[in-house]
PDB file of C-alpha atoms in Angstrom:
ATOM      1  CA  SER A   1      17.034   6.583   1.640  1.00  0.00           C
ATOM      2  CA  GLN A   2      15.087   3.620   2.424  1.00  0.00           C
ATOM      3  CA  THR A   3      14.886   0.924  -0.428  1.00  0.00           C
ATOM      4  CA  ILE A   4      13.115  -2.775  -0.371  1.00  0.00           C
ATOM      5  CA  HIS A   5      14.901  -5.298  -2.527  1.00  0.00           C
ATOM      6  CA  GLN A   6      12.146  -8.318  -3.279  1.00  0.00           C
ATOM      7  CA  TRP A   7      12.206 -11.071  -5.664  1.00  0.00           C
ATOM      8  CA  PRO A   8      11.964 -12.650  -7.885  1.00  0.00           C
ATOM      9  CA  ALA A   9      10.058 -10.782 -10.091  1.00  0.00           C
ATOM     10  CA  THR A  10       7.924 -13.317 -11.297  1.00  0.00           C
ATOM     11  CA  LEU A  11       7.391 -16.844 -10.427  1.00  0.00           C
ATOM     12  CA  VAL A  12       4.963 -19.846 -11.906  1.00  0.00           C
ATOM     13  CA  GLN A  13       4.554 -22.691  -9.731  1.00  0.00           C
ATOM     14  CA  PRO A  14       2.826 -26.096  -9.459  1.00  0.00           C
ATOM     15  CA  VAL A  15      -0.011 -26.476  -7.071  1.00  0.00           C
ATOM     16  CA  GLY A  16       0.801 -28.238  -3.747  1.00  0.00           C
ATOM     17  CA  SER A  17       4.168 -27.045  -4.685  1.00  0.00           C
ATOM     18  CA  PRO A  18       6.685 -24.779  -1.852  1.00  0.00           C
ATOM     19  CA  LEU A  19       6.864 -21.193  -2.047  1.00  0.00           C
ATOM     20  CA  SER A  20       9.886 -19.156  -0.367  1.00  0.00           C
ATOM     21  CA  LEU A  21       9.693 -14.722  -1.490  1.00  0.00           C
ATOM     22  CA  GLU A  22      12.042 -13.070   0.240  1.00  0.00           C
ATOM     23  CA  CYS A  23      12.470  -9.712   0.759  1.00  0.00           C
ATOM     24  CA  THR A  24      15.977  -7.756   1.936  1.00  0.00           C
ATOM     25  CA  VAL A  25      15.902  -3.841   3.429  1.00  0.00           C
ATOM     26  CA  GLU A  26      18.617  -1.234   2.855  1.00  0.00           C
ATOM     27  CA  GLY A  27      18.959   2.310   4.385  1.00  0.00           C
ATOM     28  CA  THR A  28      17.504   1.930   7.899  1.00  0.00           C
ATOM     29  CA  SER A  29      17.439  -0.343  10.830  1.00  0.00           C
ATOM     30  CA  ASN A  30      14.225  -1.681  13.130  1.00  0.00           C
ATOM     31  CA  PRO A  31      12.010  -1.143  10.532  1.00  0.00           C
ATOM     32  CA  ASN A  32       7.955  -2.419  10.997  1.00  0.00           C
ATOM     33  CA  LEU A  33       7.706  -4.992   7.862  1.00  0.00           C
ATOM     34  CA  TYR A  34       4.703  -6.318   6.227  1.00  0.00           C
ATOM     35  CA  TRP A  35       3.772  -8.810   3.534  1.00  0.00           C
ATOM     36  CA  TYR A  36       0.624  -7.403   1.544  1.00  0.00           C
ATOM     37  CA  ARG A  37      -1.431  -9.270  -1.476  1.00  0.00           C
ATOM     38  CA  GLN A  38      -2.803  -7.894  -4.051  1.00  0.00           C
ATOM     39  CA  ALA A  39      -5.437  -9.477  -6.084  1.00  0.00           C
ATOM     40  CA  ALA A  40      -6.060  -8.552  -9.593  1.00  0.00           C
ATOM     41  CA  GLY A  41      -4.464  -5.200  -9.435  1.00  0.00           C
ATOM     42  CA  ARG A  42      -7.074  -3.848  -7.447  1.00  0.00           C
ATOM     43  CA  GLY A  43      -7.184  -3.482  -3.295  1.00  0.00           C
ATOM     44  CA  LEU A  44      -4.180  -4.670  -1.170  1.00  0.00           C
ATOM     45  CA  GLN A  45      -4.507  -7.215   1.113  1.00  0.00           C
ATOM     46  CA  LEU A  46      -2.754  -7.139   5.069  1.00  0.00           C
ATOM     47  CA  LEU A  47      -1.085 -10.967   5.659  1.00  0.00           C
ATOM     48  CA  PHE A  48       1.820 -10.438   8.188  1.00  0.00           C
ATOM     49  CA  TYR A  49       3.445  -8.061   9.869  1.00  0.00           C
ATOM     50  CA  SER A  50       6.217  -7.853  11.937  1.00  0.00           C
ATOM     51  CA  VAL A  51       8.114  -5.202  14.472  1.00  0.00           C
ATOM     52  CA  GLY A  52      11.185  -7.072  15.295  1.00  0.00           C
ATOM     53  CA  ILE A  53      13.620 -10.117  14.625  1.00  0.00           C
ATOM     54  CA  GLY A  54      11.428 -13.650  15.234  1.00  0.00           C
ATOM     55  CA  GLN A  55       7.777 -11.256  16.007  1.00  0.00           C
ATOM     56  CA  ILE A  56       5.150 -12.297  13.061  1.00  0.00           C
ATOM     57  CA  SER A  57       1.396 -11.697  13.044  1.00  0.00           C
ATOM     58  CA  SER A  58      -0.565 -12.933  11.051  1.00  0.00           C
ATOM     59  CA  GLU A  59      -3.900 -11.130   9.610  1.00  0.00           C
ATOM     60  CA  VAL A  60      -5.799 -13.382   7.625  1.00  0.00           C
ATOM     61  CA  PRO A  61      -5.910 -17.246   8.376  1.00  0.00           C
ATOM     62  CA  GLN A  62      -4.371 -18.750   5.253  1.00  0.00           C
ATOM     63  CA  ASN A  63      -2.141 -21.241   3.494  1.00  0.00           C
ATOM     64  CA  LEU A  64       0.694 -19.024   3.836  1.00  0.00           C
ATOM     65  CA  SER A  65       3.772 -18.293   6.508  1.00  0.00           C
ATOM     66  CA  ALA A  66       5.885 -15.457   7.439  1.00  0.00           C
ATOM     67  CA  SER A  67       9.272 -15.493   9.111  1.00  0.00           C
ATOM     68  CA  ARG A  68      12.243 -12.811  10.229  1.00  0.00           C
ATOM     69  CA  PRO A  69      15.463 -13.975  10.399  1.00  0.00           C
ATOM     70  CA  GLN A  70      17.129 -11.367  10.359  1.00  0.00           C
ATOM     71  CA  ASP A  71      16.021  -7.453  11.148  1.00  0.00           C
ATOM     72  CA  ARG A  72      16.174  -6.955   7.330  1.00  0.00           C
ATOM     73  CA  GLN A  73      15.249 -10.568   5.974  1.00  0.00           C
ATOM     74  CA  PHE A  74      11.200 -10.588   5.556  1.00  0.00           C
ATOM     75  CA  ILE A  75      10.244 -14.276   4.597  1.00  0.00           C
ATOM     76  CA  LEU A  76       6.899 -15.161   2.895  1.00  0.00           C
ATOM     77  CA  SER A  77       6.615 -18.818   2.601  1.00  0.00           C
ATOM     78  CA  SER A  78       4.147 -21.479   1.738  1.00  0.00           C
ATOM     79  CA  LYS A  79       4.470 -25.719   2.039  1.00  0.00           C
ATOM     80  CA  LYS A  80       1.528 -26.745  -0.786  1.00  0.00           C
ATOM     81  CA  LEU A  81       0.260 -23.619  -3.068  1.00  0.00           C
ATOM     82  CA  LEU A  82      -3.015 -23.280  -3.706  1.00  0.00           C
ATOM     83  CA  LEU A  83      -4.479 -21.913  -6.983  1.00  0.00           C
ATOM     84  CA  SER A  84      -5.907 -19.382  -4.960  1.00  0.00           C
ATOM     85  CA  ASP A  85      -2.639 -17.749  -3.220  1.00  0.00           C
ATOM     86  CA  SER A  86      -1.657 -16.556  -7.078  1.00  0.00           C
ATOM     87  CA  GLY A  87      -1.567 -12.862  -6.835  1.00  0.00           C
ATOM     88  CA  PHE A  88       0.818  -9.778  -6.591  1.00  0.00           C
ATOM     89  CA  TYR A  89       3.174 -10.058  -3.248  1.00  0.00           C
ATOM     90  CA  LEU A  90       4.554  -7.181  -2.064  1.00  0.00           C
ATOM     91  CA  CYS A  91       6.640  -6.057   0.675  1.00  0.00           C
ATOM     92  CA  ALA A  92       6.655  -2.737   2.690  1.00  0.00           C
ATOM     93  CA  GLY A  93       8.448  -1.704   5.574  1.00  0.00           C
ATOM     94  CA  GLU A  94       8.374   1.663   7.568  1.00  0.00           C
ATOM     95  CA  GLN A  95      10.482   3.253   9.991  1.00  0.00           C
ATOM     96  CA  GLY A  96       8.062   3.759  12.490  1.00  0.00           C
ATOM     97  CA  PRO A  97       4.316   3.303  12.940  1.00  0.00           C
ATOM     98  CA  ASN A  98       1.989   5.539  10.699  1.00  0.00           C
ATOM     99  CA  GLU A  99       5.212   6.163   8.669  1.00  0.00           C
ATOM    100  CA  LYS A 100       4.954   6.101   4.761  1.00  0.00           C
ATOM    101  CA  LEU A 101       5.627   3.101   3.841  1.00  0.00           C
ATOM    102  CA  PHE A 102       8.379   2.229   0.707  1.00  0.00           C
ATOM    103  CA  PHE A 103       7.279  -0.602  -0.931  1.00  0.00           C
ATOM    104  CA  GLY A 104       8.892  -3.220  -3.164  1.00  0.00           C
ATOM    105  CA  SER A 105       8.983  -3.683  -6.336  1.00  0.00           C
ATOM    106  CA  GLY A 106       6.311  -7.058  -6.300  1.00  0.00           C
ATOM    107  CA  THR A 107       6.118 -10.556  -7.437  1.00  0.00           C
ATOM    108  CA  GLN A 108       3.693 -11.598  -9.967  1.00  0.00           C
ATOM    109  CA  LEU A 109       3.008 -15.506  -8.172  1.00  0.00           C
ATOM    110  CA  SER A 110       0.976 -17.634 -10.298  1.00  0.00           C
ATOM    111  CA  VAL A 111      -0.350 -21.400  -9.029  1.00  0.00           C
ATOM    112  CA  LEU A 112      -1.377 -23.430 -12.264  1.00  0.00           C
TER     113      LEU A 112
ATOM    114  CA  ALA B   1     -13.403  -1.247  11.706  1.00  0.00           C
ATOM    115  CA  GLN B   2     -12.201   0.730   9.096  1.00  0.00           C
ATOM    116  CA  LYS B   3     -12.737   1.422   5.878  1.00  0.00           C
ATOM    117  CA  VAL B   4     -11.994   3.114   2.306  1.00  0.00           C
ATOM    118  CA  THR B   5     -14.237   3.672  -0.184  1.00  0.00           C
ATOM    119  CA  GLN B   6     -12.918   4.857  -3.897  1.00  0.00           C
ATOM    120  CA  ALA B   7     -15.425   5.184  -5.387  1.00  0.00           C
ATOM    121  CA  GLN B   8     -14.538   5.717  -8.969  1.00  0.00           C
ATOM    122  CA  THR B   9     -12.736   2.813 -10.188  1.00  0.00           C
ATOM    123  CA  GLU B  10     -11.760   3.801 -14.199  1.00  0.00           C
ATOM    124  CA  ILE B  11     -11.088   7.121 -14.902  1.00  0.00           C
ATOM    125  CA  SER B  12     -10.387   8.838 -18.263  1.00  0.00           C
ATOM    126  CA  VAL B  13      -8.900  12.006 -18.958  1.00  0.00           C
ATOM    127  CA  VAL B  14      -7.459  13.756 -22.297  1.00  0.00           C
ATOM    128  CA  GLU B  15      -3.773  15.109 -21.412  1.00  0.00           C
ATOM    129  CA  LYS B  16      -4.162  18.295 -20.062  1.00  0.00           C
ATOM    130  CA  GLU B  17      -7.386  18.272 -18.708  1.00  0.00           C
ATOM    131  CA  ASP B  18      -7.711  18.474 -14.606  1.00  0.00           C
ATOM    132  CA  VAL B  19      -8.968  14.948 -12.634  1.00  0.00           C
ATOM    133  CA  THR B  20      -9.980  14.821  -8.640  1.00  0.00           C
ATOM    134  CA  LEU B  21      -9.770  11.185  -6.968  1.00  0.00           C
ATOM    135  CA  ASP B  22     -12.412  10.895  -4.219  1.00  0.00           C
ATOM    136  CA  CYS B  23     -12.029   9.202  -1.260  1.00  0.00           C
ATOM    137  CA  VAL B  24     -14.357   8.375   2.105  1.00  0.00           C
ATOM    138  CA  TYR B  25     -13.038   6.751   4.826  1.00  0.00           C
ATOM    139  CA  GLU B  26     -14.231   5.087   7.734  1.00  0.00           C
ATOM    140  CA  THR B  27     -13.010   5.334  11.172  1.00  0.00           C
ATOM    141  CA  ARG B  28     -14.094   5.286  14.595  1.00  0.00           C
ATOM    142  CA  ASP B  29     -10.196   6.910  15.801  1.00  0.00           C
ATOM    143  CA  THR B  30      -9.857  10.205  16.708  1.00  0.00           C
ATOM    144  CA  THR B  31      -5.751  10.154  15.730  1.00  0.00           C
ATOM    145  CA  TYR B  32      -5.568   8.872  12.478  1.00  0.00           C
ATOM    146  CA  TYR B  33      -3.310   9.260   9.108  1.00  0.00           C
ATOM    147  CA  LEU B  34      -4.224   9.416   5.626  1.00  0.00           C
ATOM    148  CA  PHE B  35      -2.542   8.612   2.671  1.00  0.00           C
ATOM    149  CA  TRP B  36      -2.068   8.531  -1.179  1.00  0.00           C
ATOM    150  CA  TYR B  37       0.112   6.152  -2.792  1.00  0.00           C
ATOM    151  CA  LYS B  38       0.699   5.493  -7.098  1.00  0.00           C
ATOM    152  CA  GLN B  39       0.865   2.413  -8.584  1.00  0.00           C
ATOM    153  CA  PRO B  40       2.553   2.868 -11.919  1.00  0.00           C
ATOM    154  CA  PRO B  41       1.762  -0.293 -14.337  1.00  0.00           C
ATOM    155  CA  SER B  42       6.015  -1.375 -13.043  1.00  0.00           C
ATOM    156  CA  GLY B  43       3.841  -2.517  -9.791  1.00  0.00           C
ATOM    157  CA  GLU B  44       6.016  -1.418  -7.081  1.00  0.00           C
ATOM    158  CA  LEU B  45       3.748   1.248  -4.931  1.00  0.00           C
ATOM    159  CA  VAL B  46       5.276   5.240  -4.653  1.00  0.00           C
ATOM    160  CA  PHE B  47       4.389   7.792  -1.964  1.00  0.00           C
ATOM    161  CA  LEU B  48       2.874  10.572  -2.666  1.00  0.00           C
ATOM    162  CA  ILE B  49       1.370  12.219   0.700  1.00  0.00           C
ATOM    163  CA  ARG B  50       0.702  11.728   4.461  1.00  0.00           C
ATOM    164  CA  ARG B  51      -1.691  13.634   6.309  1.00  0.00           C
ATOM    165  CA  ASN B  52      -2.606  13.488   9.762  1.00  0.00           C
ATOM    166  CA  SER B  53      -5.972  13.656  11.285  1.00  0.00           C
ATOM    167  CA  PHE B  54      -5.485  17.158  13.127  1.00  0.00           C
ATOM    168  CA  ASP B  55      -3.774  19.282   9.661  1.00  0.00           C
ATOM    169  CA  GLU B  56      -7.215  19.966   7.862  1.00  0.00           C
ATOM    170  CA  GLN B  57      -4.933  22.155   5.635  1.00  0.00           C
ATOM    171  CA  ASN B  58      -4.752  21.167   2.008  1.00  0.00           C
ATOM    172  CA  GLU B  59      -1.579  20.796   0.841  1.00  0.00           C
ATOM    173  CA  ILE B  60      -0.404  21.631  -2.799  1.00  0.00           C
ATOM    174  CA  SER B  61       2.540  19.699  -4.610  1.00  0.00           C
ATOM    175  CA  GLY B  62       3.386  21.096  -7.916  1.00  0.00           C
ATOM    176  CA  ARG B  63       0.597  19.639 -10.187  1.00  0.00           C
ATOM    177  CA  TYR B  64      -0.607  17.718  -7.201  1.00  0.00           C
ATOM    178  CA  SER B  65      -3.557  19.148  -4.507  1.00  0.00           C
ATOM    179  CA  TRP B  66      -5.059  17.014  -2.372  1.00  0.00           C
ATOM    180  CA  ASN B  67      -8.224  18.367  -0.019  1.00  0.00           C
ATOM    181  CA  PHE B  68      -8.561  17.231   3.122  1.00  0.00           C
ATOM    182  CA  GLN B  69     -12.435  17.462   4.486  1.00  0.00           C
ATOM    183  CA  LYS B  70     -12.836  16.149   8.263  1.00  0.00           C
ATOM    184  CA  SER B  71     -16.498  17.247   8.407  1.00  0.00           C
ATOM    185  CA  THR B  72     -17.512  14.804   5.449  1.00  0.00           C
ATOM    186  CA  SER B  73     -14.803  12.399   5.424  1.00  0.00           C
ATOM    187  CA  SER B  74     -13.714  12.980   2.643  1.00  0.00           C
ATOM    188  CA  PHE B  75      -9.654  13.623   1.102  1.00  0.00           C
ATOM    189  CA  ASN B  76      -9.141  13.999  -2.391  1.00  0.00           C
ATOM    190  CA  PHE B  77      -6.855  13.836  -4.537  1.00  0.00           C
ATOM    191  CA  THR B  78      -6.135  16.170  -7.502  1.00  0.00           C
ATOM    192  CA  ILE B  79      -3.570  16.759 -10.777  1.00  0.00           C
ATOM    193  CA  THR B  80      -4.102  19.554 -12.363  1.00  0.00           C
ATOM    194  CA  ALA B  81      -2.660  19.690 -16.605  1.00  0.00           C
ATOM    195  CA  SER B  82      -2.921  15.750 -16.276  1.00  0.00           C
ATOM    196  CA  GLN B  83       0.065  13.937 -18.177  1.00  0.00           C
ATOM    197  CA  VAL B  84       0.333  10.985 -19.961  1.00  0.00           C
ATOM    198  CA  VAL B  85       2.906  10.114 -16.693  1.00  0.00           C
ATOM    199  CA  ASP B  86      -0.012  10.424 -14.651  1.00  0.00           C
ATOM    200  CA  SER B  87      -1.052   7.351 -15.787  1.00  0.00           C
ATOM    201  CA  ALA B  88      -1.742   4.202 -12.766  1.00  0.00           C
ATOM    202  CA  VAL B  89      -3.263   2.959 -10.045  1.00  0.00           C
ATOM    203  CA  TYR B  90      -3.846   5.732  -7.630  1.00  0.00           C
ATOM    204  CA  PHE B  91      -5.073   3.946  -4.004  1.00  0.00           C
ATOM    205  CA  CYS B  92      -6.076   6.219  -0.567  1.00  0.00           C
ATOM    206  CA  ALA B  93      -5.158   4.340   2.321  1.00  0.00           C
ATOM    207  CA  LEU B  94      -6.329   5.193   6.119  1.00  0.00           C
ATOM    208  CA  SER B  95      -3.542   3.691   8.934  1.00  0.00           C
ATOM    209  CA  GLU B  96      -4.264   3.062  12.819  1.00  0.00           C
ATOM    210  CA  LEU B  97      -1.500   1.837  15.223  1.00  0.00           C
ATOM    211  CA  MET B  98      -2.083  -1.848  16.200  1.00  0.00           C
ATOM    212  CA  GLU B  99      -1.294  -3.189  19.941  1.00  0.00           C
ATOM    213  CA  THR B 100       1.985  -4.543  18.930  1.00  0.00           C
ATOM    214  CA  SER B 101       3.204  -1.099  17.419  1.00  0.00           C
ATOM    215  CA  GLY B 102       2.791  -1.380  13.812  1.00  0.00           C
ATOM    216  CA  SER B 103       0.302   0.321  11.871  1.00  0.00           C
ATOM    217  CA  ARG B 104      -2.184  -1.017   9.491  1.00  0.00           C
ATOM    218  CA  LEU B 105      -3.120   0.442   6.386  1.00  0.00           C
ATOM    219  CA  THR B 106      -6.572  -0.024   4.642  1.00  0.00           C
ATOM    220  CA  PHE B 107      -6.569   0.497   1.062  1.00  0.00           C
ATOM    221  CA  GLY B 108      -8.941   1.507  -1.287  1.00  0.00           C
ATOM    222  CA  GLU B 109      -9.424  -0.646  -4.076  1.00  0.00           C
ATOM    223  CA  GLY B 110      -8.064   2.013  -6.133  1.00  0.00           C
ATOM    224  CA  THR B 111      -9.027   3.853  -8.789  1.00  0.00           C
ATOM    225  CA  GLN B 112      -7.588   3.533 -12.370  1.00  0.00           C
ATOM    226  CA  LEU B 113      -6.530   6.546 -14.258  1.00  0.00           C
ATOM    227  CA  THR B 114      -6.089   6.890 -17.554  1.00  0.00           C
ATOM    228  CA  VAL B 115      -4.187   9.697 -19.179  1.00  0.00           C
ATOM    229  CA  ASN B 116      -5.005  10.122 -23.151  1.00  0.00           C
ATOM    230  CA  PRO B 117      -2.330  12.225 -25.447  1.00  0.00           C
TER     231      PRO B 117
END
């Protein structure tokens, strides 16, 4: 079965510091991968998606970037964090379009 | 633009009660997919069901059932004989294909269900 490993579970960072969140996928190859952010335990906002190595599409202009250096690795980064970057970040994958998404366990990021 | 509305922000019931979570969607696509996900306190979203726009047959899975009404653009979720373990945030979502062959899920704001013993 498909599994997303995401770490760390929680992260506290000062404003202006860099960020790197990583997720890796097991149990499938060439998945579509997604980064979502969830604020205050409510709706999810799509940040980035990738349909293959090196292919990144951004949904919302912001302070973050994403990279996919390997088929099963998806990284979310920032050079300088803002207070507004705080939230719950979820990595997700799907085997094909409109298939069910399988999610990682999420990272709670607090920028102070 | 696609939109999903979950009008019920919070619902509280007593164990063994039946509860229905409402979901209304908007889309211009003729082909689309609808989903329900459960988010327990641990945070990870758990897939519950996927339904395509051409299949209006209702589905039952144990204590869970789903009512898809294309005429009213609704995809409601009912839990029968609720249990404390059903306490979670439930999300309804609508999928559209993107140009690069990925799919974009538009999520509702979620409904916090609390089942009290």
